[in-house]
Coordinates of C-alpha atoms in Angstrom, one line a residue:
M1443 CA 11.4 18.7 5.9
K1444 CA 13.6 21.6 5.0
K1445 CA 16.6 19.8 6.5
E1446 CA 15.8 16.5 4.6
I1447 CA 15.2 18.2 1.3
S1448 CA 18.4 20.3 1.6
E1449 CA 20.5 17.2 2.5
N1450 CA 19.9 15.9 -1.1
A1451 CA 22.8 18.0 -2.2
N1452 CA 25.1 15.7 -0.2
I1453 CA 23.5 12.3 -0.7
T1454 CA 25.5 10.0 -3.0
A1455 CA 24.8 6.7 -4.8
N1456 CA 26.0 4.7 -1.8
S1457 CA 25.8 7.1 1.2
K1458 CA 22.8 5.4 2.9
Q1459 CA 24.3 1.9 2.3
I1460 CA 27.6 3.0 3.9
D1461 CA 25.7 4.4 6.8
V1462 CA 24.1 1.0 7.4
L1463 CA 27.5 -0.7 7.3
K1464 CA 28.9 1.9 9.7
E1465 CA 26.0 1.2 12.1
H1466 CA 26.4 -2.6 12.1
F1467 CA 30.1 -3.0 11.2
P1468 CA 32.0 0.0 12.6
N1469 CA 35.2 -2.1 12.9
C1470 CA 35.2 -2.3 9.1
F1471 CA 36.1 1.4 8.8
D1472 CA 39.4 3.1 9.5
K1473 CA 39.9 6.3 11.5
D1474 CA 39.2 8.5 8.5
G1475 CA 35.9 6.7 7.8
A1476 CA 37.1 4.8 4.8
F1477 CA 35.5 1.4 4.3
Q1478 CA 37.9 -1.6 4.5
P1479 CA 36.2 -4.5 2.6
H1480 CA 38.8 -7.1 3.7
K1481 CA 37.6 -6.7 7.3
L1482 CA 34.0 -7.4 6.3
E1483 CA 35.3 -10.4 4.3
E1484 CA 37.1 -11.7 7.4
L1485 CA 33.8 -11.5 9.4
V1486 CA 31.9 -13.4 6.7
K1487 CA 34.5 -16.1 6.5
A1488 CA 34.6 -16.5 10.3
S1489 CA 30.9 -17.2 10.2
G1490 CA 31.5 -20.2 8.0
S1491 CA 30.0 -18.7 4.9
D1492 CA 31.5 -19.2 1.5
I1493 CA 32.5 -16.1 -0.6
T1494 CA 32.1 -16.8 -4.2
R1495 CA 34.5 -15.3 -6.7
E1496 CA 32.2 -16.1 -9.6
G1497 CA 29.0 -14.5 -10.8
Y1498 CA 27.6 -11.8 -13.0
T1499 CA 25.7 -8.6 -12.6
L1500 CA 23.4 -6.3 -14.6
N1501 CA 25.0 -3.1 -15.7
W1502 CA 23.7 -0.3 -17.8
L1503 CA 24.3 3.4 -18.5
G1504 CA 22.6 5.2 -15.6
K1505 CA 22.9 2.5 -12.9
S1506 CA 24.9 4.7 -10.6
Y1507 CA 22.4 7.5 -11.2
A1508 CA 19.5 5.2 -10.4
R1509 CA 21.1 4.3 -7.1
L1510 CA 21.5 8.0 -6.3
L1511 CA 17.8 8.5 -7.0
A1512 CA 16.9 5.6 -4.7
N1513 CA 18.9 7.2 -1.9
E1514 CA 17.7 10.8 -2.3
N1515 CA 15.2 12.2 0.3
V1516 CA 11.8 13.5 -0.8
R1517 CA 11.8 16.8 -2.6
T1518 CA 8.1 17.5 -2.1
L1519 CA 5.4 18.0 0.6
L1520 CA 2.1 16.2 1.0
A1521 CA -1.4 17.8 0.8
A1522 CA -4.8 16.3 1.6
N1523 CA -8.0 16.7 -0.3
E1524 CA -9.8 17.8 2.8
E1525 CA -13.2 18.3 1.3
H1526 CA -13.2 14.7 -0.1
N1527 CA -11.6 13.2 3.0
S1528 CA -14.2 14.7 5.3
K1529 CA -17.2 13.0 3.5
P1530 CA -18.9 10.3 5.6
E1531 CA -17.8 7.5 3.3
N1532 CA -14.2 8.5 3.5
A1533 CA -13.7 10.0 7.0
N1534 CA -12.7 6.7 8.6
S1535 CA -11.3 5.0 5.5
E1536 CA -7.8 3.6 5.5
N1537 CA -7.7 3.2 1.8
L1538 CA -5.4 5.8 0.1
L1539 CA -5.3 7.4 -3.4
I1540 CA -2.2 9.5 -3.9
Q1541 CA -1.5 11.8 -6.8
G1542 CA 2.1 12.3 -7.8
D1543 CA 5.3 10.9 -9.1
N1544 CA 5.4 7.4 -7.6
L1545 CA 9.1 7.6 -6.7
E1546 CA 8.4 10.7 -4.5
V1547 CA 5.3 9.0 -3.0
L1548 CA 7.2 5.8 -2.2
K1549 CA 9.8 7.9 -0.3
H1550 CA 7.0 9.7 1.6
L1551 CA 5.5 6.3 2.6
K1552 CA 8.6 4.4 3.6
N1553 CA 8.8 5.5 7.2
A1554 CA 5.1 5.0 8.0
Y1555 CA 4.6 1.8 5.9
R1556 CA 8.0 0.2 6.1
E1557 CA 7.5 -3.6 6.2
K1558 CA 3.7 -3.2 6.4
V1559 CA 2.6 -4.2 2.9
K1560 CA 1.7 -7.8 2.1
M1561 CA 1.2 -7.5 -1.6
I1562 CA 2.4 -5.0 -4.2
Y1563 CA 1.1 -5.2 -7.8
I1564 CA 2.4 -2.9 -10.5
D1565 CA 1.8 -2.6 -14.2
P1566 CA 4.6 -0.3 -15.3
P1567 CA 5.2 1.0 -18.8
Y1568 CA 6.5 -1.9 -21.0
N1569 CA 8.8 0.3 -23.1
T1570 CA 7.4 -1.1 -26.4
G1571 CA 8.1 2.1 -28.3
S1572 CA 4.3 2.7 -28.7
D1573 CA 3.2 2.8 -25.1
G1574 CA 4.4 6.4 -24.6
F1575 CA 7.3 5.6 -22.1
V1576 CA 10.0 8.2 -22.1
Y1577 CA 12.4 8.9 -19.3
A1578 CA 11.6 12.4 -17.9
D1579 CA 13.6 13.9 -15.1
D1580 CA 13.6 17.5 -13.8
R1581 CA 16.6 17.1 -11.6
K1582 CA 19.4 19.5 -12.5
F1583 CA 23.0 18.4 -12.1
T1584 CA 26.2 19.6 -13.6
V1585 CA 28.6 16.9 -15.0
E1586 CA 30.9 17.6 -12.0
Q1587 CA 28.1 17.3 -9.4
L1588 CA 26.7 14.0 -10.8
S1589 CA 30.2 12.6 -11.2
Q1590 CA 30.9 13.3 -7.5
L1591 CA 27.5 12.2 -6.1
A1592 CA 27.3 9.0 -8.2
G1593 CA 31.0 8.1 -7.9
I1594 CA 31.6 7.9 -11.7
E1595 CA 33.9 9.4 -14.3
D1596 CA 32.9 12.7 -16.0
D1597 CA 32.4 11.0 -19.3
E1598 CA 29.9 8.6 -17.9
A1599 CA 28.1 11.4 -16.0
K1600 CA 27.9 13.4 -19.2
R1601 CA 26.3 10.5 -21.1
I1602 CA 23.8 9.9 -18.3
L1603 CA 22.7 13.5 -18.3
E1604 CA 22.3 13.4 -22.0
F1605 CA 19.8 10.6 -21.9
T1606 CA 18.0 11.7 -18.7
Q1607 CA 17.3 15.1 -20.3
S1608 CA 16.5 13.9 -23.8
K1609 CA 13.3 11.9 -23.1
S1610 CA 15.0 8.6 -24.0
N1611 CA 13.1 5.3 -24.1
S1612 CA 16.2 3.0 -24.3
H1613 CA 16.7 -0.1 -22.2
S1614 CA 19.0 1.9 -20.0
A1615 CA 16.4 4.6 -19.5
W1616 CA 13.8 2.1 -18.6
L1617 CA 16.1 0.3 -16.1
T1618 CA 17.1 3.7 -14.6
F1619 CA 13.4 4.5 -14.2
M1620 CA 12.5 1.2 -12.6
F1621 CA 15.4 0.5 -10.2
P1622 CA 14.8 3.2 -7.5
R1623 CA 11.1 2.4 -7.5
L1624 CA 11.6 -1.3 -6.9
Y1625 CA 14.4 -0.6 -4.4
I1626 CA 12.1 1.4 -2.2
A1627 CA 9.1 -0.9 -2.8
R1628 CA 11.1 -3.7 -1.3
E1629 CA 11.5 -1.7 1.9
L1630 CA 7.7 -1.4 2.2
L1631 CA 7.1 -5.2 1.9
R1632 CA 6.6 -7.3 5.0
E1633 CA 9.0 -10.1 5.4
D1634 CA 6.3 -12.5 4.2
G1635 CA 5.3 -10.1 1.4
V1636 CA 5.4 -10.4 -2.4
I1637 CA 5.5 -8.2 -5.4
F1638 CA 3.8 -8.9 -8.8
I1639 CA 5.0 -7.0 -11.8
S1640 CA 3.2 -7.2 -15.1
I1641 CA 5.4 -7.2 -18.2
D1642 CA 5.6 -8.4 -21.8
D1643 CA 8.5 -9.9 -23.7
N1644 CA 10.0 -6.5 -24.5
E1645 CA 11.6 -5.9 -21.1
Q1646 CA 11.0 -9.2 -19.4
A1647 CA 14.6 -10.3 -19.6
Q1648 CA 15.9 -7.0 -18.2
L1649 CA 13.2 -7.0 -15.5
K1650 CA 14.1 -10.5 -14.3
L1651 CA 17.8 -9.5 -13.9
L1652 CA 16.9 -6.2 -12.2
C1653 CA 14.6 -8.0 -9.7
D1654 CA 17.4 -10.6 -9.0
E1655 CA 19.6 -7.7 -8.0
V1656 CA 16.9 -5.8 -6.0
F1657 CA 15.1 -8.7 -4.3
G1658 CA 17.8 -11.4 -4.5
E1659 CA 17.8 -14.2 -7.0
E1660 CA 16.8 -16.7 -4.3
N1661 CA 13.6 -14.8 -3.7
F1662 CA 12.2 -15.3 -7.2
V1663 CA 8.9 -17.0 -6.8
G1664 CA 7.7 -17.6 -10.4
H1665 CA 6.7 -16.2 -13.8
L1666 CA 3.0 -16.4 -14.3
M1667 CA 1.4 -16.2 -17.7
W1668 CA -2.1 -15.3 -18.8
K1669 CA -3.8 -15.1 -22.2
R1670 CA -4.6 -11.5 -23.0
R1671 CA -6.4 -11.9 -26.3
V1672 CA -7.6 -14.3 -29.0
S1673 CA -5.0 -14.8 -31.8
S1674 CA -5.3 -12.1 -34.3
A1675 CA -2.6 -9.7 -35.1
L1676 CA 0.3 -11.5 -36.6
D1677 CA 3.9 -10.3 -36.9
E1678 CA 6.3 -10.9 -39.7
S1679 CA 7.2 -14.3 -38.2
N1680 CA 3.6 -15.4 -38.4
L1681 CA 3.2 -15.3 -34.6
S1682 CA 0.4 -13.8 -32.6
T1683 CA 1.7 -12.7 -29.2
D1684 CA -1.3 -13.5 -27.1
H1685 CA 0.2 -13.7 -23.7
E1686 CA 1.5 -11.4 -21.0
G1687 CA 3.6 -12.3 -17.9
V1688 CA 3.5 -11.4 -14.2
I1689 CA 6.8 -11.8 -12.5
C1690 CA 6.6 -12.6 -8.7
Y1691 CA 9.3 -12.0 -6.1
K1692 CA 9.1 -12.4 -2.3
K1693 CA 10.7 -10.4 0.4
S1694 CA 12.1 -13.4 2.3
E1695 CA 9.6 -15.5 4.2
F1696 CA 6.6 -15.8 1.9
E1697 CA 4.6 -18.9 2.7
G1698 CA 3.4 -19.5 -0.8
F1699 CA 0.2 -19.3 -2.9
R1700 CA -3.0 -20.4 -1.4
G1701 CA -3.7 -22.7 -4.3
I1702 CA -6.9 -23.9 -6.0
A1703 CA -9.5 -25.6 -3.8
K1704 CA -9.7 -29.3 -4.6
N1705 CA -12.8 -30.9 -6.0
F1706 CA -14.1 -33.4 -3.4
K1707 CA -17.3 -34.5 -5.3
N1708 CA -15.7 -37.9 -6.1
Y1709 CA -14.8 -38.7 -2.5
K1710 CA -17.4 -41.2 -1.1
N1711 CA -17.5 -43.9 1.6
P1712 CA -19.4 -46.8 0.0
D1713 CA -17.9 -49.3 2.5
N1714 CA -18.5 -47.2 5.6
D1715 CA -14.8 -47.0 6.3
P1716 CA -14.4 -45.3 9.8
R1717 CA -11.7 -43.1 8.3
G1718 CA -14.3 -41.3 6.2
D1719 CA -14.7 -40.4 2.5
W1720 CA -12.1 -41.7 0.0
I1721 CA -11.2 -42.1 -3.6
S1722 CA -9.5 -44.8 -5.5
D1723 CA -6.1 -43.5 -6.6
N1724 CA -3.1 -44.7 -8.7
L1725 CA -0.7 -47.0 -6.9
T1726 CA 2.2 -46.5 -9.2
V1727 CA 4.7 -43.6 -9.9
G1728 CA 6.4 -42.6 -13.1
M1729 CA 9.8 -44.0 -12.3
S1730 CA 11.5 -47.0 -14.1
A1731 CA 12.7 -50.1 -12.4
A1732 CA 16.3 -49.0 -13.1
M1733 CA 15.6 -45.7 -11.2
R1734 CA 13.7 -47.3 -8.2
P1735 CA 14.8 -51.0 -8.0
N1736 CA 13.4 -51.4 -4.5
Q1737 CA 9.9 -50.5 -5.7
A1738 CA 10.0 -52.9 -8.7
Y1739 CA 8.5 -56.2 -7.4
D1740 CA 5.4 -58.4 -7.9
L1741 CA 2.5 -57.5 -5.6
L1742 CA 0.6 -60.4 -4.1
D1743 CA -3.1 -60.2 -3.1
P1744 CA -3.1 -62.1 0.2
E1745 CA -6.8 -63.2 -0.1
T1746 CA -6.8 -64.5 -3.7
G1747 CA -3.1 -65.3 -4.1
I1748 CA -3.1 -63.4 -7.4
S1749 CA 0.3 -61.8 -8.2
Y1750 CA 0.4 -58.5 -10.0
P1751 CA 3.8 -58.0 -11.8
H1752 CA 5.5 -54.7 -11.7
N1753 CA 5.6 -52.4 -14.7
P1754 CA 9.2 -51.7 -15.6
N1755 CA 8.3 -48.2 -16.6
R1756 CA 6.0 -47.4 -13.7
V1757 CA 7.0 -49.0 -10.4
W1758 CA 4.8 -49.3 -7.3
A1759 CA 4.5 -46.1 -5.2
F1760 CA 5.8 -47.8 -2.0
I1761 CA 8.6 -50.2 -0.9
P1762 CA 7.5 -53.7 0.1
E1763 CA 7.5 -53.1 3.8
T1764 CA 5.3 -50.0 3.5
M1765 CA 3.0 -51.8 1.0
D1766 CA 2.6 -54.8 3.5
R1767 CA 1.5 -52.3 6.2
M1768 CA -0.9 -50.6 3.9
I1769 CA -2.5 -53.9 2.9
L1770 CA -3.0 -54.8 6.6
E1771 CA -4.6 -51.3 7.2
G1772 CA -7.0 -51.9 4.3
R1773 CA -5.6 -49.1 2.2
I1774 CA -5.0 -51.2 -0.9
L1775 CA -7.8 -52.1 -3.3
F1776 CA -7.3 -55.3 -5.2
P1777 CA -9.5 -55.6 -8.3
S1778 CA -12.1 -58.3 -8.8
D1779 CA -11.3 -58.1 -12.5
N1780 CA -7.8 -59.7 -13.0
S1781 CA -7.2 -57.5 -16.1
K1782 CA -7.1 -54.4 -13.9
R1783 CA -4.4 -53.2 -11.5
P1784 CA -4.5 -52.6 -7.7
M1785 CA -5.3 -49.1 -6.5
Q1786 CA -5.0 -47.3 -3.1
K1787 CA -7.5 -45.7 -0.9
R1788 CA -6.8 -42.0 -0.5
F1789 CA -8.8 -40.5 2.4
K1790 CA -10.1 -36.9 2.3
G1791 CA -9.4 -36.5 6.0
E1792 CA -5.7 -37.4 5.6
L1793 CA -5.0 -34.9 2.9
K1794 CA -2.2 -32.4 3.9
T1795 CA -4.0 -29.6 2.2
Q1796 CA -7.4 -28.8 0.8
F1797 CA -5.8 -27.1 -2.2
N1798 CA -4.0 -28.0 -5.3
P1799 CA -0.9 -26.0 -6.4
Y1800 CA -1.6 -22.8 -8.3
S1801 CA -0.5 -23.1 -11.9
T1802 CA 1.8 -20.5 -13.5
L1803 CA -0.5 -20.8 -16.5
M1804 CA -3.5 -18.7 -15.4
M1805 CA -5.7 -19.7 -18.2
N1806 CA -8.7 -20.8 -16.2
H1807 CA -8.8 -17.9 -13.7
V1808 CA -8.0 -14.8 -15.7
G1809 CA -10.0 -13.3 -18.5
L1810 CA -8.8 -11.6 -21.7
N1811 CA -8.1 -7.9 -22.1
S1812 CA -11.6 -7.7 -23.6
E1813 CA -12.9 -8.4 -20.0
A1814 CA -11.1 -5.3 -18.8
T1815 CA -12.5 -3.2 -21.6
K1816 CA -16.0 -4.3 -20.8
A1817 CA -15.6 -3.7 -17.1
M1818 CA -14.4 -0.2 -17.7
Q1819 CA -17.2 0.5 -20.2
S1820 CA -19.7 -0.7 -17.6
L1821 CA -18.4 1.8 -15.1
L1822 CA -17.3 4.8 -17.2
T1823 CA -18.7 6.0 -20.5
G1824 CA -16.8 5.0 -23.6
N1825 CA -13.5 3.2 -24.3
I1826 CA -11.4 5.6 -22.2
F1827 CA -8.6 3.4 -21.0
E1828 CA -6.9 1.1 -23.5
Y1829 CA -4.5 -0.9 -21.3
S1830 CA -6.5 -1.8 -18.2
K1831 CA -5.8 -5.2 -16.7
P1832 CA -8.7 -7.7 -16.2
L1833 CA -10.3 -7.5 -12.8
S1834 CA -10.0 -11.3 -12.6
L1835 CA -6.2 -11.0 -12.8
L1836 CA -6.0 -8.7 -9.7
H1837 CA -8.8 -10.6 -7.9
T1838 CA -6.9 -13.9 -8.4
L1839 CA -3.5 -12.6 -7.3
T1840 CA -5.0 -10.8 -4.2
L1841 CA -6.9 -13.9 -3.2
Q1842 CA -3.9 -16.1 -3.6
V1843 CA -1.4 -14.2 -1.4
T1844 CA -3.4 -12.1 1.1
E1845 CA -5.4 -12.6 4.3
T1846 CA -8.5 -10.6 5.1
S1847 CA -6.7 -7.8 6.9
D1848 CA -3.6 -7.3 4.7
L1849 CA -2.4 -4.1 3.1
T1850 CA -1.9 -3.9 -0.7
L1851 CA -0.1 -1.3 -2.8
D1852 CA -0.2 -0.4 -6.5
F1853 CA 2.0 2.5 -7.4
F1854 CA 1.2 2.4 -11.2
S1855 CA -2.5 2.4 -10.5
G1856 CA -3.7 3.4 -14.0
S1857 CA -7.4 2.7 -14.2
G1858 CA -7.6 1.6 -10.5
T1859 CA -8.1 -2.1 -11.1
T1860 CA -6.2 -3.2 -8.0
A1861 CA -8.3 -1.0 -5.7
H1862 CA -11.4 -2.4 -7.4
A1863 CA -10.3 -6.0 -6.9
V1864 CA -9.5 -5.5 -3.2
M1865 CA -13.0 -4.0 -2.6
A1866 CA -14.6 -6.8 -4.6
L1867 CA -12.7 -9.5 -2.7
N1868 CA -13.6 -7.9 0.7
S1869 CA -17.3 -7.9 -0.2
E1870 CA -17.1 -11.6 -1.0
D1871 CA -15.2 -13.0 2.0
G1872 CA -16.0 -10.2 4.6
G1873 CA -12.4 -9.1 4.6
N1874 CA -10.9 -5.8 5.6
R1875 CA -8.0 -5.5 3.2
K1876 CA -6.7 -2.0 2.6
C1877 CA -5.3 -0.6 -0.7
I1878 CA -2.9 2.2 -1.4
S1879 CA -3.1 3.5 -5.0
V1880 CA -0.6 5.9 -6.5
Q1881 CA -1.0 7.6 -9.9
L1882 CA 0.8 10.4 -11.7
D1883 CA -1.3 13.3 -12.8
E1884 CA -0.5 12.4 -16.4
P1885 CA -2.4 14.4 -19.1
T1886 CA -4.7 12.4 -21.4
D1887 CA -4.1 12.7 -25.1
P1888 CA -6.4 15.6 -26.4
K1889 CA -7.3 13.2 -29.3
S1890 CA -8.4 10.4 -26.9
E1891 CA -11.9 9.5 -26.0
A1892 CA -11.1 10.0 -22.4
Y1893 CA -10.2 13.6 -23.0
K1894 CA -13.3 14.1 -25.1
V1895 CA -15.6 13.0 -22.4
G1896 CA -14.0 15.2 -19.8
Y1897 CA -11.0 13.3 -18.2
N1898 CA -8.1 15.6 -18.5
T1899 CA -5.6 13.3 -16.6
I1900 CA -5.2 9.6 -15.9
F1901 CA -5.5 10.4 -12.2
E1902 CA -9.1 11.6 -12.8
I1903 CA -9.9 8.2 -14.4
T1904 CA -8.3 6.4 -11.5
R1905 CA -10.3 8.3 -9.0
E1906 CA -13.6 8.0 -10.8
R1907 CA -13.2 4.2 -11.5
I1908 CA -12.6 3.5 -7.8
K1909 CA -15.6 5.6 -6.7
R1910 CA -18.0 4.0 -9.2
A1911 CA -16.6 0.5 -8.5
A1912 CA -17.4 1.0 -4.8
T1913 CA -20.9 2.1 -5.6
K1914 CA -21.5 -0.9 -7.9
I1915 CA -20.1 -3.4 -5.4
K1916 CA -22.3 -1.9 -2.6
E1917 CA -25.4 -2.2 -4.8
E1918 CA -24.6 -5.8 -5.6
N1919 CA -23.6 -6.7 -2.1
P1920 CA -25.9 -4.6 0.2
E1921 CA -24.9 -6.6 3.3
A1922 CA -21.1 -6.0 2.8
K1923 CA -19.6 -4.0 5.6
C1924 CA -16.1 -3.4 4.2
D1925 CA -14.3 -0.1 3.6
F1926 CA -15.6 1.4 0.3
G1927 CA -14.1 4.8 0.8
F1928 CA -10.6 6.3 0.3
K1929 CA -8.7 9.3 1.4
E1930 CA -7.0 11.4 -1.2
F1931 CA -3.6 13.1 -1.1
K1932 CA -1.1 14.6 -3.5
T1933 CA 2.5 15.7 -3.6
I1934 CA 3.1 19.4 -3.9
S1935 CA 6.2 21.6 -4.4
P1936 CA 7.7 23.2 -1.3
F1937 CA 6.3 26.7 -0.5
D1938 CA 7.9 29.7 -2.2
G1939 CA 10.8 30.7 0.0
Y1940 CA 10.6 27.7 2.3
L1941 CA 14.0 26.4 1.3
D1942 CA 15.6 29.9 1.4
E1943 CA 18.5 30.0 3.8
A1944 CA 18.3 32.2 6.9
E1945 CA 20.9 33.0 9.4
T1946 CA 18.8 33.8 12.5
L1947 CA 15.6 32.6 14.2
E1948 CA 14.2 36.1 13.7
Q1949 CA 14.4 35.7 10.0
Y1950 CA 12.6 32.4 10.2
E1951 CA 9.9 34.0 12.3
A1952 CA 9.4 36.7 9.7
F1953 CA 9.0 34.1 7.0
E1954 CA 6.5 32.2 9.1
A1955 CA 4.4 35.2 9.8
E1956 CA 4.3 36.4 6.3
K1957 CA 4.2 33.3 4.1
L1958 CA 2.9 30.2 5.9
S1959 CA -0.8 30.1 5.7
E1960 CA -3.0 27.8 7.9
E1961 CA -3.4 25.5 5.0
E1962 CA 0.4 25.4 4.4
R1963 CA 1.0 24.5 8.0
R1964 CA -1.5 21.6 7.8
Q1965 CA 0.4 20.4 4.7
L1966 CA 3.7 20.6 6.5
M1967 CA 2.3 18.8 9.5
L1968 CA 0.9 16.1 7.2
T1969 CA 4.3 15.6 5.6
W1970 CA 5.9 15.4 9.0
Q1971 CA 3.3 13.0 10.3
V1972 CA 4.2 10.4 7.6
Y1973 CA 7.9 11.1 8.0
D1974 CA 7.5 10.4 11.7
G1975 CA 6.0 7.0 11.0
L1976 CA 2.3 7.8 11.5
P1977 CA -0.1 6.4 8.8
L1978 CA -1.3 8.8 6.3
H1979 CA -5.0 8.1 7.0
L1980 CA -4.6 9.0 10.7
E1981 CA -6.6 12.0 11.7
L1982 CA -4.6 13.9 14.4
T1983 CA -6.5 14.9 17.6
S1984 CA -6.7 18.5 18.7
I1985 CA -5.3 19.2 22.2
Q1986 CA -6.3 22.4 24.0
L1987 CA -3.5 23.9 26.1
A1988 CA -4.5 27.1 27.8
G1989 CA -5.9 28.5 24.6
Y1990 CA -3.3 27.0 22.3
V1991 CA -4.2 24.1 20.0
A1992 CA -1.6 21.3 19.5
H1993 CA -2.2 18.2 17.4
Q1994 CA -1.6 14.6 18.7
G1995 CA -1.0 11.4 16.8
N1996 CA -0.2 8.4 19.0
E1997 CA 2.7 9.6 21.2
L1998 CA 3.6 12.6 19.0
L1999 CA 2.5 16.1 19.7
Y2000 CA 2.8 18.8 16.9
F2001 CA 2.9 22.5 17.5
M2002 CA 2.2 24.2 14.2
D2003 CA 0.4 27.5 15.0
Q2004 CA 1.7 30.9 16.0
G2005 CA 1.5 32.1 19.6
L2006 CA 3.3 29.3 21.4
E2007 CA 4.6 30.4 24.7
L2008 CA 6.1 28.9 27.8
K2009 CA 2.7 29.0 29.6
H2010 CA 1.4 26.5 27.1
I2011 CA 4.2 24.1 27.7
V2012 CA 3.7 24.4 31.4
E2013 CA 0.0 23.5 30.9
L2014 CA 1.1 20.5 28.8
L2015 CA 3.5 19.3 31.6
E2016 CA 0.8 19.6 34.2
R2017 CA -1.7 17.7 32.0
I2018 CA 0.8 14.9 31.6
D2019 CA 1.1 14.6 35.3
H2020 CA -2.7 14.6 36.1
D2021 CA -4.3 13.0 33.0
K2022 CA -3.8 9.3 33.1
D2023 CA -4.7 8.9 29.4
F2024 CA -2.4 11.7 28.1
A2025 CA 1.1 10.5 27.6
P2026 CA 2.9 12.1 24.6
R2027 CA 6.6 11.3 24.3
K2028 CA 7.8 13.7 21.7
L2029 CA 7.0 17.3 21.1
I2030 CA 7.6 18.6 17.5
I2031 CA 7.6 22.4 17.1
L2032 CA 7.7 24.4 13.9
G2033 CA 10.8 26.4 14.5
Q2034 CA 9.6 29.5 12.7
L2035 CA 7.2 30.0 15.5
L2036 CA 9.9 30.7 18.1
T2037 CA 12.1 33.5 19.0
S2038 CA 15.5 32.7 20.5
K2039 CA 14.1 33.5 24.0
A2040 CA 11.1 31.3 23.6
Q2041 CA 13.2 28.4 22.2
R2042 CA 15.5 28.6 25.2
E2043 CA 12.7 28.8 27.8
I2044 CA 10.8 25.9 26.3
S2045 CA 13.9 23.7 25.9
E2046 CA 14.9 24.3 29.5
A2047 CA 11.4 23.5 30.7
I2048 CA 11.3 20.2 28.8
H2049 CA 14.8 19.1 29.8
S2050 CA 14.3 19.9 33.5
Y2051 CA 10.9 18.2 33.7
N2052 CA 10.5 15.0 35.8
N2053 CA 7.0 13.8 35.3
R2054 CA 5.1 11.5 37.6
K2055 CA 4.7 8.9 34.9
G2056 CA 8.4 8.5 34.2
I2057 CA 7.9 9.5 30.6
E2058 CA 11.1 10.4 28.7
L2059 CA 9.8 13.5 26.9
T2060 CA 11.9 14.7 23.9
L2061 CA 11.8 18.0 22.0
D2062 CA 12.3 18.3 18.3
I2063 CA 12.4 21.8 16.8
R2064 CA 12.1 21.7 13.0
F2065 CA 12.3 24.2 10.3

């Protein structure tokens, strides 16, 4: 990770985007590597696509800086809570709880979980002026550095540094905070995935435009509303703001909400129709005769000869030819009372779906904030979390868009409602959904009830709520077999001296011997594991090689301990040849372990090796 962290000094606001263009459109760059936009435009035109010259965009002070933050590599390492993770209820769990700045955590996750998450829910700060949001950033740039990396003028760079270092809570600060997090969140979503973002009216307009830019305006799904309280507090306009919103965007191929199960109690079959149960339904539509002239006609009952005139404001639902066919098929019900109107038989077995559309007004399925307060009080002593969302909100959203084995993510976990909802839903439908929860180790207010009862940070509340929720659900559903545990991790600063420059391998070896403990090597291996695309919950397998212990995860083999010699690699190669179940494809060695001689000998052995299985074995020496 040293290389990745060090590269941050050279990453710009558009460097990764330019790399993508170079990979896919190399002909759009000149010999000096300069991008030539007219060549890309020619390609787009050649495909038959229109290029619009009109449009608008969302700009704010700090946008270039936000893009820079989205592109930066991680600046931290990962560490496991090994005591917690080894407990029986957690040892095999795939649920995760991660402590740390969620921007850093998202960057750690994006290799292993890219396009793996079906649903993201977040409840970010609303920037109301009273919710405690301030932009806090410990990155240190000079005006000149930021100007160069972000591609902006010195004056703009100076203004950005002023607000990023002054704990601002302006609209610009909030957008700068949100952009990189949403940008990376999109990378984690599956193509059929969706993101839900809770918001109030204070930043709703800005959030909608920001999401249009990150996810694409065409991927807006809807703006859901729920009633959060009974009318009480009035503002100077004599309005009581009782609602909150949840904005929903898809990645690209979202199939839609499940919907609400239809009520079939009125479907019966009194005439023993072989087509099954049916209801009597309206035979008109809300269109005028002027709008649908071919559906404005008098309808004749062929048995009685009675004619039913059309309503000029509500024409028949079908054209005459279709109506005649439906009469022959016995699908039209003519009344015995001439004062009534004809109806149609609608058969349950012919319905296209068993569900009605899900309403954007979630009044019947989501409780008030008071529900959330009571739920928290039933699990944890006192009123220790003021802004928790109702369990019914997360339960409803998860039910609507996930299948039983999907992965969910909440990187503003707060009181842990999302993880609670996922476990509760699994216990109801036998599902095996997994949840990744991320929460900053934010201190609680010393004056708060949470602090007084012993919770020093929000993260401690998150952890305890998830644990107690799991216990309660198991007690209420003793037959449930779902995953009630979680593995816990946190981001940590790089080790002292780890990023120091060294000119020779001997210097690296001295650093390793003196400063990297066994625990630090495990932390480094865990960080590499996720960087290499292995899931964070995966426990690596110990591999014995002539007295040396390597660690295997899928086709990757890590060498993190001192004492690695050529004889161990020879043992490895022989085992690949003779053990049919052993087939690593990549060896990753902590470079501080090796002298120049050892590195040369091991490299030569690997590169000259022709194994019987035809495996292409690669070597990656990292520092």
